mmCIF file of C-alpha atoms in Angstrom:
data_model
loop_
_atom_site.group_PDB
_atom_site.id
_atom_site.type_symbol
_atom_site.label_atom_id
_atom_site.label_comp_id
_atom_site.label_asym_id
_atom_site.label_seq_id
_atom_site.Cartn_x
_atom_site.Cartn_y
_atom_site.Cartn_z
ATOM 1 C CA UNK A 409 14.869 -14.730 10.880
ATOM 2 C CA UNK A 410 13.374 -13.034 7.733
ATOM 3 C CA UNK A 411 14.928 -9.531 7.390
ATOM 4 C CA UNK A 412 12.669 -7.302 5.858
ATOM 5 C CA UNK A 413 14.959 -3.726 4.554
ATOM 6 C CA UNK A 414 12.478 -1.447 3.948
ATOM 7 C CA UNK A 415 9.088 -1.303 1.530
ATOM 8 C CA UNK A 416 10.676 -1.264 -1.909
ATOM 9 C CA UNK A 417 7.481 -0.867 -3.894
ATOM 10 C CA UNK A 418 3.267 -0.665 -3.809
ATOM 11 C CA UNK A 419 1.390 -1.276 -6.601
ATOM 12 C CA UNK A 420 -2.168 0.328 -7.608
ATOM 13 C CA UNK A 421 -4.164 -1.904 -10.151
ATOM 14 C CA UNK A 422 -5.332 0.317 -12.681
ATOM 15 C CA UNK A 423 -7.519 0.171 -15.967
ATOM 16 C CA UNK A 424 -6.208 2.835 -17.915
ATOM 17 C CA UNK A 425 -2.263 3.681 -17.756
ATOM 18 C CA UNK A 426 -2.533 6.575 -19.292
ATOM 19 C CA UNK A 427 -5.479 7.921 -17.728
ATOM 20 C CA UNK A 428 -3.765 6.951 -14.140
ATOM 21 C CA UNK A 429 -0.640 9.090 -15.512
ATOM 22 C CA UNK A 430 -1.971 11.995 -15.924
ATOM 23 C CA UNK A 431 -3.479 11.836 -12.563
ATOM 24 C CA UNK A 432 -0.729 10.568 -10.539
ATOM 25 C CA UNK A 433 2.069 12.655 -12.367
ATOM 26 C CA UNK A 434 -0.036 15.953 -11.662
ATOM 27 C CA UNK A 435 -0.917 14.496 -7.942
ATOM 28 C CA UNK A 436 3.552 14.388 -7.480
ATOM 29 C CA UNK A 437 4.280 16.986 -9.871
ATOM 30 C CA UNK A 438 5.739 15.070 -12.161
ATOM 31 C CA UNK A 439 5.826 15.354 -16.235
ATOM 32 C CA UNK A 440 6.873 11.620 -16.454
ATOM 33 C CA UNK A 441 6.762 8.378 -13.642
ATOM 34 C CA UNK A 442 10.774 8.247 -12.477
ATOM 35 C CA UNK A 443 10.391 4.721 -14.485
ATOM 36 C CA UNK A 444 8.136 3.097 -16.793
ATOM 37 C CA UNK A 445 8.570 -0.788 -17.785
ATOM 38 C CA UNK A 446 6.770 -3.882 -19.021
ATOM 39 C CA UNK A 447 6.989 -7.385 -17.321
ATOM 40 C CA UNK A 448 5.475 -9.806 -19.574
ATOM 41 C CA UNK A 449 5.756 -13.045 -17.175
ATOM 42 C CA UNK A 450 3.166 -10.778 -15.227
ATOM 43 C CA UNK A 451 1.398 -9.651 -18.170
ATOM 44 C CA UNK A 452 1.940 -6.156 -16.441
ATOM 45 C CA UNK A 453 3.004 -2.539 -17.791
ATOM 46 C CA UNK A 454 4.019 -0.037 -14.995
ATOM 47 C CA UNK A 455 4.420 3.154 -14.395
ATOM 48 C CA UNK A 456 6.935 3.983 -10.881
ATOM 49 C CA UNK A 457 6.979 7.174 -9.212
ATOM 50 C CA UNK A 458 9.485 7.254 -6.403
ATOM 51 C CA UNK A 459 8.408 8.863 -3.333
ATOM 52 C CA UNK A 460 11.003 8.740 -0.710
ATOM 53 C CA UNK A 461 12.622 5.028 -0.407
ATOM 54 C CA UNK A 462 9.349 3.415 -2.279
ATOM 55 C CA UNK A 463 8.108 3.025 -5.457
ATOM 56 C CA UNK A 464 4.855 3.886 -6.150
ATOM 57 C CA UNK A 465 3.639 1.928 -9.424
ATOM 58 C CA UNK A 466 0.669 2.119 -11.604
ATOM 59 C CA UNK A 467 0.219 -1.131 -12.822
ATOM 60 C CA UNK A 468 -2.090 -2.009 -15.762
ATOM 61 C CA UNK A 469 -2.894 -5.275 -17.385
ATOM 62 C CA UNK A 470 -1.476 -6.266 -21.085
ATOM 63 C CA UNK A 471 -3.250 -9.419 -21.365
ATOM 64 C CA UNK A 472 -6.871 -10.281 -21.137
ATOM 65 C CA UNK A 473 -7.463 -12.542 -18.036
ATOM 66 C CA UNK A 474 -4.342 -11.320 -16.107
ATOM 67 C CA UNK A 475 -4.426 -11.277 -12.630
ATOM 68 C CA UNK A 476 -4.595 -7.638 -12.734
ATOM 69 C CA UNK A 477 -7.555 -8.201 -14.825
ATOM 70 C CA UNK A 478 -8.637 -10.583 -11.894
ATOM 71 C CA UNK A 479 -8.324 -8.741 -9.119
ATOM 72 C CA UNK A 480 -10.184 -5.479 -10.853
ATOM 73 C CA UNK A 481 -13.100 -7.371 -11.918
ATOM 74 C CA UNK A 482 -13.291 -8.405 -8.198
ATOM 75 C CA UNK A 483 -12.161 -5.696 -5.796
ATOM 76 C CA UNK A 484 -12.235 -2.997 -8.350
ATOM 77 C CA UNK A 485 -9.087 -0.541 -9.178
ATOM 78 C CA UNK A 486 -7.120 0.247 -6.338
ATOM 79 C CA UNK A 487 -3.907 -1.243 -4.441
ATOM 80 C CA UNK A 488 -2.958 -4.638 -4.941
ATOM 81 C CA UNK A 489 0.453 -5.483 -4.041
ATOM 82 C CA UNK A 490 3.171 -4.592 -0.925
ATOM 83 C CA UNK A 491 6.755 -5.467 -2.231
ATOM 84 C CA UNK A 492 8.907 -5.753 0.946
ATOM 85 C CA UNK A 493 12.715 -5.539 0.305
ATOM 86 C CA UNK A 494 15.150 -8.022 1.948
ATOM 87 C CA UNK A 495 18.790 -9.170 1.453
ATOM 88 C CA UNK A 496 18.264 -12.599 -0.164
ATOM 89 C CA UNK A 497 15.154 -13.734 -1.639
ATOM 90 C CA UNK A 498 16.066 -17.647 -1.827
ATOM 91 C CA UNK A 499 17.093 -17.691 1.839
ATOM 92 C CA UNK A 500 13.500 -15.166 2.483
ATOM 93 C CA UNK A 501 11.602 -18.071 0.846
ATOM 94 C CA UNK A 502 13.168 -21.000 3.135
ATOM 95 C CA UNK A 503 13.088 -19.215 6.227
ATOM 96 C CA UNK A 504 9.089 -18.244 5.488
ATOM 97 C CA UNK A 505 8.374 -21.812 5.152
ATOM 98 C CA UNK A 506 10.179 -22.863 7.824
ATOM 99 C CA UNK A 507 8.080 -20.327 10.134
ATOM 100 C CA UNK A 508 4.785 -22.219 8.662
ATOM 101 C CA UNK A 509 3.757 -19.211 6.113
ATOM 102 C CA UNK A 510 1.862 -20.016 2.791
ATOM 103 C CA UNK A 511 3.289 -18.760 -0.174
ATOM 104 C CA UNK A 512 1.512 -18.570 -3.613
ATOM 105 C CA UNK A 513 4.086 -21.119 -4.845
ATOM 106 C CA UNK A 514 7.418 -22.561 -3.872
ATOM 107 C CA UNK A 515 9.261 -20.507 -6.400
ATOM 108 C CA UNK A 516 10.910 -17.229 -6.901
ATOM 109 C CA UNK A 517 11.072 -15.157 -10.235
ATOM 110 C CA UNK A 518 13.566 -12.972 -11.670
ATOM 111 C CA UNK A 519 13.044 -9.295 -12.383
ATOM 112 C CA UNK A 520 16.190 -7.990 -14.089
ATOM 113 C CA UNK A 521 18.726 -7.987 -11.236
ATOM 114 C CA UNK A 522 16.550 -9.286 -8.260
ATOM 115 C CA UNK A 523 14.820 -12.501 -7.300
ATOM 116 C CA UNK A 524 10.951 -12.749 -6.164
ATOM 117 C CA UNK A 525 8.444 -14.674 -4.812
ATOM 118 C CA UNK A 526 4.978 -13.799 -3.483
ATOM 119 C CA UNK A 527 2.965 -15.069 -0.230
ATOM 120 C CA UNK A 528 -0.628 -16.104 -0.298
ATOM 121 C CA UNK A 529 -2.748 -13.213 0.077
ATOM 122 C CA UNK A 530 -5.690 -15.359 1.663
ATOM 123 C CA UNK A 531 -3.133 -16.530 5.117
ATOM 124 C CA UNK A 532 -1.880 -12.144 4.715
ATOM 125 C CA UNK A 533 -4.877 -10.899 5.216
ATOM 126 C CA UNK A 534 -5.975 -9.887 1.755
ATOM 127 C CA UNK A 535 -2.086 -8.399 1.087
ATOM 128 C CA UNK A 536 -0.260 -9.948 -1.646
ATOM 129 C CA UNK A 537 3.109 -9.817 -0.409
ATOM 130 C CA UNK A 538 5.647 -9.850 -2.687
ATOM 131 C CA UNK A 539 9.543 -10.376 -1.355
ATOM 132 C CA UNK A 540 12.158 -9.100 -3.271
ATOM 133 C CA UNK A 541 16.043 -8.957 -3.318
ATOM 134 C CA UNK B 1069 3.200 23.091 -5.521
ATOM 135 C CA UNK B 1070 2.618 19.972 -3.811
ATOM 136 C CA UNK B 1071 5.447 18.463 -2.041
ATOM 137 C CA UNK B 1072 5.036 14.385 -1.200
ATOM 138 C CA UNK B 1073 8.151 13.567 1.250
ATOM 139 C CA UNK B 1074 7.141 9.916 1.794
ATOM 140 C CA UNK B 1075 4.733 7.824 1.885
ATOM 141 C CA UNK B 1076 3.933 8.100 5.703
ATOM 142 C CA UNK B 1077 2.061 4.704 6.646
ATOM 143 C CA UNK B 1078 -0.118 2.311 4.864
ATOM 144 C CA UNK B 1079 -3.190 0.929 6.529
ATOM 145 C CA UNK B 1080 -4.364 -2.486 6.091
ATOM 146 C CA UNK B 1081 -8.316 -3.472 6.750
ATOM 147 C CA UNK B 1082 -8.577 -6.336 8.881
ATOM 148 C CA UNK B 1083 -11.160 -8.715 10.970
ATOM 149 C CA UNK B 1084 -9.359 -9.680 14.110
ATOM 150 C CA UNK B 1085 -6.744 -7.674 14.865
ATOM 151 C CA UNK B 1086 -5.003 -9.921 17.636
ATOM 152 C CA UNK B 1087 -5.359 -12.661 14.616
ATOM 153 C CA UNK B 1088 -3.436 -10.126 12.614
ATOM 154 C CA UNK B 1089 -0.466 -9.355 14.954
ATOM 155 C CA UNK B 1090 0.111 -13.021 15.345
ATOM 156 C CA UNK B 1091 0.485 -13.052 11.730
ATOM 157 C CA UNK B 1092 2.895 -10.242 10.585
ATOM 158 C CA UNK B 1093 4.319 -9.810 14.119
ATOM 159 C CA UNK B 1094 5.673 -13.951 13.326
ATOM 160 C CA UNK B 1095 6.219 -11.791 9.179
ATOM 161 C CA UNK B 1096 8.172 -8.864 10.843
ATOM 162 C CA UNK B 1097 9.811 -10.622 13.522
ATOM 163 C CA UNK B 1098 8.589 -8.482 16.394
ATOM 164 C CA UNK B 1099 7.198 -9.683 19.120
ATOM 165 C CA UNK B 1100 5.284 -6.481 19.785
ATOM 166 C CA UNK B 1101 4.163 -3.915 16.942
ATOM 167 C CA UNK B 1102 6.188 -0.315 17.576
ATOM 168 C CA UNK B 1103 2.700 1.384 18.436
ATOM 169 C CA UNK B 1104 -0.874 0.247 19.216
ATOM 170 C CA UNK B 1105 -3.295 3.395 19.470
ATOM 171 C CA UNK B 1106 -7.241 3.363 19.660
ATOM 172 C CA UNK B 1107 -8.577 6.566 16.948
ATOM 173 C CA UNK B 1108 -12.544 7.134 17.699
ATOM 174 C CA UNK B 1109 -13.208 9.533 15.253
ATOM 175 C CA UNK B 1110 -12.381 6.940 12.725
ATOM 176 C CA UNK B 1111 -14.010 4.265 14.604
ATOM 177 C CA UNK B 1112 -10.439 2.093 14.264
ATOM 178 C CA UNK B 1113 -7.672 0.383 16.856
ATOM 179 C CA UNK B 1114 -4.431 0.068 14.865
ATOM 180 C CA UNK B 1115 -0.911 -1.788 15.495
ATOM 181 C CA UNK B 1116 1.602 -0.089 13.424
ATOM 182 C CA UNK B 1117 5.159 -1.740 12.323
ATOM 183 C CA UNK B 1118 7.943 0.350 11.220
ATOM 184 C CA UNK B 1119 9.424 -1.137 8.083
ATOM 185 C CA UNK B 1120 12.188 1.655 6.677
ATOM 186 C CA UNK B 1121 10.551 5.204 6.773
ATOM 187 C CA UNK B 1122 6.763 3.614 6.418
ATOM 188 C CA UNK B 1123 4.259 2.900 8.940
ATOM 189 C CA UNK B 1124 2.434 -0.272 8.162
ATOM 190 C CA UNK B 1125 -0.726 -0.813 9.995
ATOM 191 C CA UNK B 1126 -3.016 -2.883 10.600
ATOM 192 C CA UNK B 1127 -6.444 -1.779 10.987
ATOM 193 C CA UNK B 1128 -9.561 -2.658 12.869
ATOM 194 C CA UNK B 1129 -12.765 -1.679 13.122
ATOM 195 C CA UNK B 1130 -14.314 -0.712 16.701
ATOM 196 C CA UNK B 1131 -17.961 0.269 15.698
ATOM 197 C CA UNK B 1132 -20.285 -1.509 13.677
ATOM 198 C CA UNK B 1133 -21.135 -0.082 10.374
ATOM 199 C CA UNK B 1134 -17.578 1.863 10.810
ATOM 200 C CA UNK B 1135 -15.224 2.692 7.236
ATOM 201 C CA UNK B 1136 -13.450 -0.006 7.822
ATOM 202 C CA UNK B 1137 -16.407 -2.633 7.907
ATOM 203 C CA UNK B 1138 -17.954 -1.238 4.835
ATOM 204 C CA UNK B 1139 -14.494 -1.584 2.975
ATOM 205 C CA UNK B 1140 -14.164 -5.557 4.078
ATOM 206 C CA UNK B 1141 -17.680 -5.817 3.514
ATOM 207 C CA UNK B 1142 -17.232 -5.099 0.049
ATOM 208 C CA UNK B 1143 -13.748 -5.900 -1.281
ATOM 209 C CA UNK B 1144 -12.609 -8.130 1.895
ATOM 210 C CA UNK B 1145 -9.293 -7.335 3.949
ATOM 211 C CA UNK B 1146 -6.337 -6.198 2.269
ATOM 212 C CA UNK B 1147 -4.961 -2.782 1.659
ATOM 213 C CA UNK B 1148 -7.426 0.149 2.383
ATOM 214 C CA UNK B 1149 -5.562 3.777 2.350
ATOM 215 C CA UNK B 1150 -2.037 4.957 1.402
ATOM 216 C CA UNK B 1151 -0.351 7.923 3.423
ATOM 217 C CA UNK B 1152 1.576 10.349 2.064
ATOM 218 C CA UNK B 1153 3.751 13.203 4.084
ATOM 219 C CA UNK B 1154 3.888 16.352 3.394
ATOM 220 C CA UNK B 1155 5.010 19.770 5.173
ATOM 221 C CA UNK B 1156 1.928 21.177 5.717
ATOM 222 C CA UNK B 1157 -1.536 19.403 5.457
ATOM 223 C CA UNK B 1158 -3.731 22.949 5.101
ATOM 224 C CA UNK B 1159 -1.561 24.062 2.520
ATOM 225 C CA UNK B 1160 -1.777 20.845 0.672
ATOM 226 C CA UNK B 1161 -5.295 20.829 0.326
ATOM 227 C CA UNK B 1162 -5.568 24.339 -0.900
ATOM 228 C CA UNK B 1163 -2.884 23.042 -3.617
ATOM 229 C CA UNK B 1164 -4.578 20.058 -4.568
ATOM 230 C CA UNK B 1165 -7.999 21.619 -4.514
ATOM 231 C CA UNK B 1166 -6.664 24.311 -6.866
ATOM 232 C CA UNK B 1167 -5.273 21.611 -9.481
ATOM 233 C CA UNK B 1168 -8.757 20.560 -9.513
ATOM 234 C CA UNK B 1169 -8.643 17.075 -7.599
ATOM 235 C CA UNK B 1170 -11.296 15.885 -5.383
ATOM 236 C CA UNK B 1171 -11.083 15.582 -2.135
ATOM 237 C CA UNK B 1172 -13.650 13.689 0.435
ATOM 238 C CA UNK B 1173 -14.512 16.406 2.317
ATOM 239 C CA UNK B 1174 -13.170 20.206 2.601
ATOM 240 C CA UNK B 1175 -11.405 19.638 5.956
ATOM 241 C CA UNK B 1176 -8.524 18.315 7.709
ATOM 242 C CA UNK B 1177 -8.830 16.450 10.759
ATOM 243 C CA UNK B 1178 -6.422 16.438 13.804
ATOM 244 C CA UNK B 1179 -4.790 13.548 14.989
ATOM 245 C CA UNK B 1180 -1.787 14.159 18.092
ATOM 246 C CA UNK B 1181 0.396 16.631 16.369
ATOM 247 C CA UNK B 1182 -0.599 15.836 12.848
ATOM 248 C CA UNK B 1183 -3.345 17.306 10.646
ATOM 249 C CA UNK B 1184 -4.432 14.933 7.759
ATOM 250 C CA UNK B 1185 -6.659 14.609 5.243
ATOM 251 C CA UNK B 1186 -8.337 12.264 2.464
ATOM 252 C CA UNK B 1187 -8.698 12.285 -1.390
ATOM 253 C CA UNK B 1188 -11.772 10.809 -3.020
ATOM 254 C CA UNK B 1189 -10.784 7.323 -4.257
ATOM 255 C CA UNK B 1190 -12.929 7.621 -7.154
ATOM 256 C CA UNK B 1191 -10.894 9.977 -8.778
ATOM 257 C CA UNK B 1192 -7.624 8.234 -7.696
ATOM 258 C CA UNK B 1193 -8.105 4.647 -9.463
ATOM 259 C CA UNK B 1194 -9.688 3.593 -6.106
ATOM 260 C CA UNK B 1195 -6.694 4.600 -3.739
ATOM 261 C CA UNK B 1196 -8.035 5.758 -0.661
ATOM 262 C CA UNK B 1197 -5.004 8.919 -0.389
ATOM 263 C CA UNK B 1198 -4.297 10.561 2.683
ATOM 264 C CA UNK B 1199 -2.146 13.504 3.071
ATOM 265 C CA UNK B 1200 -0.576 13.983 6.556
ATOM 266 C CA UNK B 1201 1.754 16.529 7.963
#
């Protein structure tokens, strides 16, 4: 069955990157986030502080209409995402659907060294779960 | 200044909380969560899974009108408040009150051996932040 590591990451939906910065690196006493990248499949530029074994990320659209967009005009800044770490995300994804789980769509993604897939937040009560290898 | 160990536990708003352990007990692959407790002051009954160093909870309201109704009420189940550890709660508020954040109230609470407590989310790009030690 589906071995689940550890939380690797959470991400906050935010408006303003900078803005979320300057409040997040003073909140962990940091001058800069421990990473900061852009994902354009995702339409997404982050910001990662790590605190202990997750990464915290600030996570701000690049794109009008993203789903970061999306989900702010809905539910309003605030966390979005839960990225749970496991060994293999292919044999994650089979062994999900096996077990009767709905996932957003029966493919994974690749984010440079790791594959990923995400679960449908409606059957997860509200969570987008993301699985990642 | 202010020293974030971990994130200690995230808690996740939800309906039906026997609806929800069917779910991410079948996600976790636990029969059982690792702890069920019953918190009145916060009007919530909880199952908590232990994935790597972080508590993830589910959450459930056990008043009407409680925090955690108003929060589905207006942005539906999903993920309500982040957790983070430090040494020693009363000495993290002083900190974070002197770096000029805002918290929700001026006091920490008590809960068994821990003392926690909560940021405004308004200032924190909606994150509902507690500090436990």
């Amino acid at each position: 069955m589906l071995n689940v590591e550890r939380i690797d990451h959470v991400c906050i939906a935010v408006r303003d990157l900078d803005q979320a910065m300057k409040t997040w690196g003073l909140f962990f006493g940091k001058s800069r986030p421990d990473l900061v990248y852009r994902h354009d499949p995702e339409a997404i530029e982050v910001a990662r502080y790590f605190v202990g074994e997750v990464g915290f990320e600030l996570m701000a659209s690049t794109k009008e209409g993203s789903d970061v967009d999306r989900f702010i005009a809905k539910r309003g800044e605030g966390p979005m995402l839960i990225s749970f770490k496991v060994p293999d995300a292919e044999a994650a994804m089979k062994e999900l659907i096996e077990a009767g789980f709905e996932l957003l769509d029966n493919r994974w993604r690749q984010w440079r060294d790791s594959r990923y897939f995400f679960m449908n937040p409606k059957y997860m009560n509200g969570v987008l779960v993301e699985l990642i290898d």
